[in-house]
Every structure is written in C-alpha cells, then in structure tokens.
Amino acid sequence: MVLKKCPGQDLSRKKIEEVVCNLPCPFCGEEVEFFFDDKTRKCPSCSTKVSKSDIQLLKDFGCADWCNAAENCLGSDLYIKLKQAKEGCTKPK
Ligand SMILES: [Zn+2]
C-alpha cells in the first residue's frame, strides 16, 4: 500500500533551514534548536523547557493546514497536535 504523500511535507525536498528554527531560551537566552515538529525542547544550557508558540508551529507546518494528505504525511499524533495548536490560535482569549 502506498500512502499519498504531500510534497510540501517531504523532508528530503526541504532544506535544513526550512525544517529547523532557533528560538531563544526565555531564561538564559541560549538559542534552542527546534526541528519542525518539535513543540517543546530543553535548553542545552540551563535545561529550561522551551515551547514553540502555536503560531510558529502552524507556520512551520504550512500546507498541512489545508492539505488532505496531511494526516497521512504527518501521522495522526502530529496531525492532532497541529489541529490543537490551530484551535489554540483561533480561539478568542
Ligand atoms: Zn536556557
């Protein structure tokens, strides 16, 4: 069985800069490297848990927001995470 894959999420076509982003640790300012599907990472310097904002997460996923193949591409765990992030963004606070 061949799963339909969305080219937008095909990592082999992506450059490393497109799948990795650095966010500063809120505690010590050290740059923490996030892979595109990481939601939280530990700061390498002070071990503070750094969270990627939902807005950044959505930006990184790009086409998965509207692509029908997104659930197959990302796997259901990640897809659910993305949907939750989206709800968090669009819900009025
Ligand atoms: Zn830190």
PDB file of N, CA, C and O and ligand atoms in Angstrom, residues 25-30 32 43-48, ligand 1:
ATOM      1  N   CYS A  25      16.067  30.793  24.529  1.00  0.00           N
ATOM      2  CA  CYS A  25      15.565  30.330  25.817  1.00  0.00           C
ATOM      3  C   CYS A  25      15.081  31.546  26.622  1.00  0.00           C
ATOM      4  O   CYS A  25      15.798  32.539  26.718  1.00  0.00           O
ATOM      5  N   PRO A  26      13.862  31.477  27.175  1.00  0.00           N
ATOM      6  CA  PRO A  26      13.354  32.639  27.914  1.00  0.00           C
ATOM      7  C   PRO A  26      14.115  32.882  29.219  1.00  0.00           C
ATOM      8  O   PRO A  26      14.049  33.973  29.788  1.00  0.00           O
ATOM      9  N   PHE A  27      14.854  31.876  29.662  1.00  0.00           N
ATOM     10  CA  PHE A  27      15.558  32.008  30.934  1.00  0.00           C
ATOM     11  C   PHE A  27      16.974  32.547  30.755  1.00  0.00           C
ATOM     12  O   PHE A  27      17.360  33.523  31.383  1.00  0.00           O
ATOM     13  N   CYS A  28      17.748  31.938  29.858  1.00  0.00           N
ATOM     14  CA  CYS A  28      19.153  32.338  29.736  1.00  0.00           C
ATOM     15  C   CYS A  28      19.497  32.918  28.369  1.00  0.00           C
ATOM     16  O   CYS A  28      20.596  33.405  28.156  1.00  0.00           O
ATOM     17  N   GLY A  29      18.556  32.867  27.433  1.00  0.00           N
ATOM     18  CA  GLY A  29      18.801  33.478  26.131  1.00  0.00           C
ATOM     19  C   GLY A  29      19.565  32.600  25.159  1.00  0.00           C
ATOM     20  O   GLY A  29      19.788  32.988  24.015  1.00  0.00           O
ATOM     21  N   GLU A  30      19.964  31.409  25.584  1.00  0.00           N
ATOM     22  CA  GLU A  30      20.651  30.462  24.699  1.00  0.00           C
ATOM     23  C   GLU A  30      19.717  30.070  23.552  1.00  0.00           C
ATOM     24  O   GLU A  30      18.518  29.898  23.740  1.00  0.00           O
ATOM     25  N   VAL A  32      17.847  27.711  21.246  1.00  0.00           N
ATOM     26  CA  VAL A  32      17.428  26.323  21.314  1.00  0.00           C
ATOM     27  C   VAL A  32      16.953  25.906  19.935  1.00  0.00           C
ATOM     28  O   VAL A  32      16.150  26.592  19.309  1.00  0.00           O
ATOM     29  N   CYS A  43      16.376  23.475  26.988  1.00  0.00           N
ATOM     30  CA  CYS A  43      17.518  24.335  26.720  1.00  0.00           C
ATOM     31  C   CYS A  43      18.807  23.570  27.030  1.00  0.00           C
ATOM     32  O   CYS A  43      18.928  22.993  28.101  1.00  0.00           O
ATOM     33  N   PRO A  44      19.758  23.545  26.075  1.00  0.00           N
ATOM     34  CA  PRO A  44      21.005  22.804  26.295  1.00  0.00           C
ATOM     35  C   PRO A  44      21.854  23.412  27.403  1.00  0.00           C
ATOM     36  O   PRO A  44      22.729  22.747  27.962  1.00  0.00           O
ATOM     37  N   SER A  45      21.612  24.657  27.713  1.00  0.00           N
ATOM     38  CA  SER A  45      22.461  25.343  28.664  1.00  0.00           C
ATOM     39  C   SER A  45      21.911  25.312  30.094  1.00  0.00           C
ATOM     40  O   SER A  45      22.638  25.054  31.040  1.00  0.00           O
ATOM     41  N   CYS A  46      20.592  25.563  30.256  1.00  0.00           N
ATOM     42  CA  CYS A  46      20.056  25.625  31.614  1.00  0.00           C
ATOM     43  C   CYS A  46      18.926  24.631  31.866  1.00  0.00           C
ATOM     44  O   CYS A  46      18.351  24.603  32.945  1.00  0.00           O
ATOM     45  N   SER A  47      18.592  23.814  30.860  1.00  0.00           N
ATOM     46  CA  SER A  47      17.567  22.774  30.981  1.00  0.00           C
ATOM     47  C   SER A  47      16.150  23.301  31.198  1.00  0.00           C
ATOM     48  O   SER A  47      15.264  22.553  31.582  1.00  0.00           O
ATOM     49  N   THR A  48      15.933  24.562  30.940  1.00  0.00           N
ATOM     50  CA  THR A  48      14.572  25.088  30.964  1.00  0.00           C
ATOM     51  C   THR A  48      13.801  24.525  29.778  1.00  0.00           C
ATOM     52  O   THR A  48      14.356  24.358  28.703  1.00  0.00           O
TER      53      THR A  48
HETATM   54 ZN    ZN B   1      18.407  28.334  28.943  1.00  0.00          ZN
END
